Short mmCIF file of C-alpha atoms in Angstrom, two decimals:
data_model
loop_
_atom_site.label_atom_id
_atom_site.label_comp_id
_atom_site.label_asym_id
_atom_site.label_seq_id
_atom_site.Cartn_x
_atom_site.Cartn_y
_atom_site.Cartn_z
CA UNK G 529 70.89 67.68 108.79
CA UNK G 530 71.11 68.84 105.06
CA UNK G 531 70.04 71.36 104.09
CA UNK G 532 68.73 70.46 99.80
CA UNK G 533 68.40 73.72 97.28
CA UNK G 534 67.83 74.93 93.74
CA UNK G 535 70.82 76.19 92.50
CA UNK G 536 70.77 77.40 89.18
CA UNK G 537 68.63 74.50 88.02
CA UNK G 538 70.62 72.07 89.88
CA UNK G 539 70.37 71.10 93.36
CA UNK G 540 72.56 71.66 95.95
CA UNK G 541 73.27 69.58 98.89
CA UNK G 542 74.58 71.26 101.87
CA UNK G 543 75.45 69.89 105.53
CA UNK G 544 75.29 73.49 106.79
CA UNK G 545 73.03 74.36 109.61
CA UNK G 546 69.98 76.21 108.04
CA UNK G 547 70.69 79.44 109.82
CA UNK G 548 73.90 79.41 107.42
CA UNK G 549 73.82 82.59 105.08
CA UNK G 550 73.36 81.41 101.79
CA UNK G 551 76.28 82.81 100.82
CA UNK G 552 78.52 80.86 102.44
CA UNK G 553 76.71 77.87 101.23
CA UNK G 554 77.19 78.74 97.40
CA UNK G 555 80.72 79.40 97.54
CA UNK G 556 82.01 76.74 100.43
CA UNK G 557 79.49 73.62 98.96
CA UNK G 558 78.58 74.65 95.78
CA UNK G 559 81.83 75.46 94.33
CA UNK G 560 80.13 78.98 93.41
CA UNK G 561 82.42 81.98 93.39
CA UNK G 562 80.77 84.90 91.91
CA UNK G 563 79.08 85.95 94.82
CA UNK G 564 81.63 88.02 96.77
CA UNK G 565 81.94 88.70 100.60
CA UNK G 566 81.61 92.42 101.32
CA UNK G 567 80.27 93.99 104.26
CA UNK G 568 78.57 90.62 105.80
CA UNK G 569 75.50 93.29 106.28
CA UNK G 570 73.65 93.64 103.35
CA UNK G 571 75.02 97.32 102.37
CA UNK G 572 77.03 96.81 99.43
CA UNK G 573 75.77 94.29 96.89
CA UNK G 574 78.49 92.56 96.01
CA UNK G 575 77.27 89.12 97.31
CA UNK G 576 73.73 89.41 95.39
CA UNK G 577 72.05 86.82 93.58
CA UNK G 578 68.65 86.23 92.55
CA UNK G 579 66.01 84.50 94.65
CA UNK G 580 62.79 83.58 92.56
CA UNK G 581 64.16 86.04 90.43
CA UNK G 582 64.48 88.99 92.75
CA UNK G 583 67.63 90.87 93.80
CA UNK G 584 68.71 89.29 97.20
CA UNK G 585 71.64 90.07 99.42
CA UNK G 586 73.23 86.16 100.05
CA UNK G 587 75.32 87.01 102.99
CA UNK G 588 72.18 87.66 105.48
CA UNK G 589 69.57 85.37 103.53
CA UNK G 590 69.64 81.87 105.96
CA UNK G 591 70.10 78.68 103.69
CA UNK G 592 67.21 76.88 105.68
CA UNK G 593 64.54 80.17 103.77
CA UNK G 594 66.44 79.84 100.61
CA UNK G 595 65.86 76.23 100.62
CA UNK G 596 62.18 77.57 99.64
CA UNK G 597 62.84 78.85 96.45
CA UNK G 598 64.82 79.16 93.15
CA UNK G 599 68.27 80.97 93.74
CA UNK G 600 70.18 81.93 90.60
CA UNK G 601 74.00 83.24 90.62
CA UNK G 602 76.27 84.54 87.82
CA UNK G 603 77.50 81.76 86.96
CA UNK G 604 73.41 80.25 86.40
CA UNK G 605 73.21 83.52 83.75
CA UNK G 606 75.42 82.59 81.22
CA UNK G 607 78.19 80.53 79.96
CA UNK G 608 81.85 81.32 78.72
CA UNK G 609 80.60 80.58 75.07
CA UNK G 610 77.35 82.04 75.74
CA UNK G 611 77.02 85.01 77.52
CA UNK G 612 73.76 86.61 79.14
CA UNK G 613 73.37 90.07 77.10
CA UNK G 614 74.42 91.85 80.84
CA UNK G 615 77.32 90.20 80.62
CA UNK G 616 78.51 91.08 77.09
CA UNK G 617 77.49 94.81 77.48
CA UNK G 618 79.98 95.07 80.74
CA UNK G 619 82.46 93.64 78.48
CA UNK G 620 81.97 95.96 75.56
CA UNK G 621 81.49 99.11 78.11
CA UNK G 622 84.51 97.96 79.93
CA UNK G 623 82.14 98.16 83.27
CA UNK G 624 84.12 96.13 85.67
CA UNK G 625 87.20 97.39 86.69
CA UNK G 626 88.90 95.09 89.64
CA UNK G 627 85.25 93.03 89.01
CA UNK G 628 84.64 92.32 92.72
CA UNK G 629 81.07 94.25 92.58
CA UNK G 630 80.35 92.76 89.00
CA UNK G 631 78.85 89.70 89.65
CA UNK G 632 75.73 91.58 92.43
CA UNK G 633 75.61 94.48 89.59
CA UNK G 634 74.88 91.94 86.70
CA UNK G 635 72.05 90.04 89.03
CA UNK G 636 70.71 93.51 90.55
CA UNK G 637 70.70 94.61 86.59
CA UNK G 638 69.17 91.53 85.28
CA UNK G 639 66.36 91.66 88.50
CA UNK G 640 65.94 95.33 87.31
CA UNK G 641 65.43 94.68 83.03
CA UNK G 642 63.37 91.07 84.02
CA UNK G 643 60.54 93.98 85.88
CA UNK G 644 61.64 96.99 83.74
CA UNK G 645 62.88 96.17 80.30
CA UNK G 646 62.96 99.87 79.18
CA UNK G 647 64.36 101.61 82.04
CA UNK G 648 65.48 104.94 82.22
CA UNK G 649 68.84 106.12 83.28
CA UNK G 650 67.34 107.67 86.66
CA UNK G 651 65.55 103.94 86.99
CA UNK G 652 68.77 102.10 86.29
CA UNK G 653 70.54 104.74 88.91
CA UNK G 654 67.73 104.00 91.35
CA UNK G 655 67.78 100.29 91.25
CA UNK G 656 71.77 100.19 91.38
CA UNK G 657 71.96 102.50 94.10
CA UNK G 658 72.50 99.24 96.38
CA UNK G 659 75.93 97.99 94.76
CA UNK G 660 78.29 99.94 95.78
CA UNK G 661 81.81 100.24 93.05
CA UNK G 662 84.70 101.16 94.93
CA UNK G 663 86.59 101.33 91.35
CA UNK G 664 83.99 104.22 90.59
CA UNK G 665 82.97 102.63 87.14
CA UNK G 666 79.28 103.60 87.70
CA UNK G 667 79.05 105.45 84.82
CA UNK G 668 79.97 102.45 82.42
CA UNK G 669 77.74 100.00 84.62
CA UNK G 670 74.83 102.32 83.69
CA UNK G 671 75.55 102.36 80.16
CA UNK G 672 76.69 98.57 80.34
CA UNK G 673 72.61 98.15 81.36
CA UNK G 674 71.19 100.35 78.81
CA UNK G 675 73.35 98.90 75.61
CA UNK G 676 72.40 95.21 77.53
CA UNK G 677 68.20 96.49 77.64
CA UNK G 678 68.65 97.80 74.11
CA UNK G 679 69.73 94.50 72.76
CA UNK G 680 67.17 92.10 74.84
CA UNK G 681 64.34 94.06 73.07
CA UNK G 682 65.79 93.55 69.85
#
């Protein structure tokens, strides 16, 4: 059985059994690596990417369900000579420290300014409250998401 989905705009062709969390699926077939294994529970964030454009938690979403929509990772946002806005602001705020929670704080972010584009720093608290940063760079995520909101409106 395969199991076919929309990665990024591409699709994906997996032989894993469609109870498989998705996560595994983009990093073992896929070749996708942002998406990091944390808690295998769906507490810290650090294996999120977007699903039809919402903030989802890959490592207890089944392949077979996201077979039924549009999944988007880090490396779908930008590229290395084009970066998504997110991506340059936690560069020029210097929000990723050791970088394992990055890649689930850029998506959650992006989910967050694609409903919110204006967001205020309780909002951006609020919706990040889900990504845990052992590295304690919280502070420079939040204003990583503000200077990124203030230049997508621009």
């Amino acid at each position: 059985m395969t199991v076919s989905l929309d990665v990024n705009g591409k699709r994906v062709d997996s032989p894993a059994a469609p109870e498989t969390p998705l996560l595994y699926v983009l990093r073992n077939d896929a070749g996708l690596n942002a998406a990091k294994y944390g808690c295998g529970i769906a507490q810290c964030g650090a294996c999120t990417v977007l699903f039809d454009g919402q903030a989802t938690r890959s490592c207890v979403l089944p392949c077979g369900a996201a077979a039924q929509g549009k999944v988007t990772t880090l490396e779908g946002l930008g590229t290395a000579d084009r970066l998504h806005p997110l991506q340059r602001a936690f560069i020029a705020e210097q929000a990723a420290q050791c970088g394992y929670c990055s890649s689930g704080m850029i998506l959650s972010a992006k989910a967050l300014l694609d409903r919110n584009p204006k967001p205020t720093e309780d909002q951006i608290k609020e919706a990040m409250a889900g990504n845990l940063c052992r590295c304690g760079t919280h502070t420079r995520i939040v204003k990583a998401i503000q200077r990124a909101a203030r230049e997508m409106q621009s």
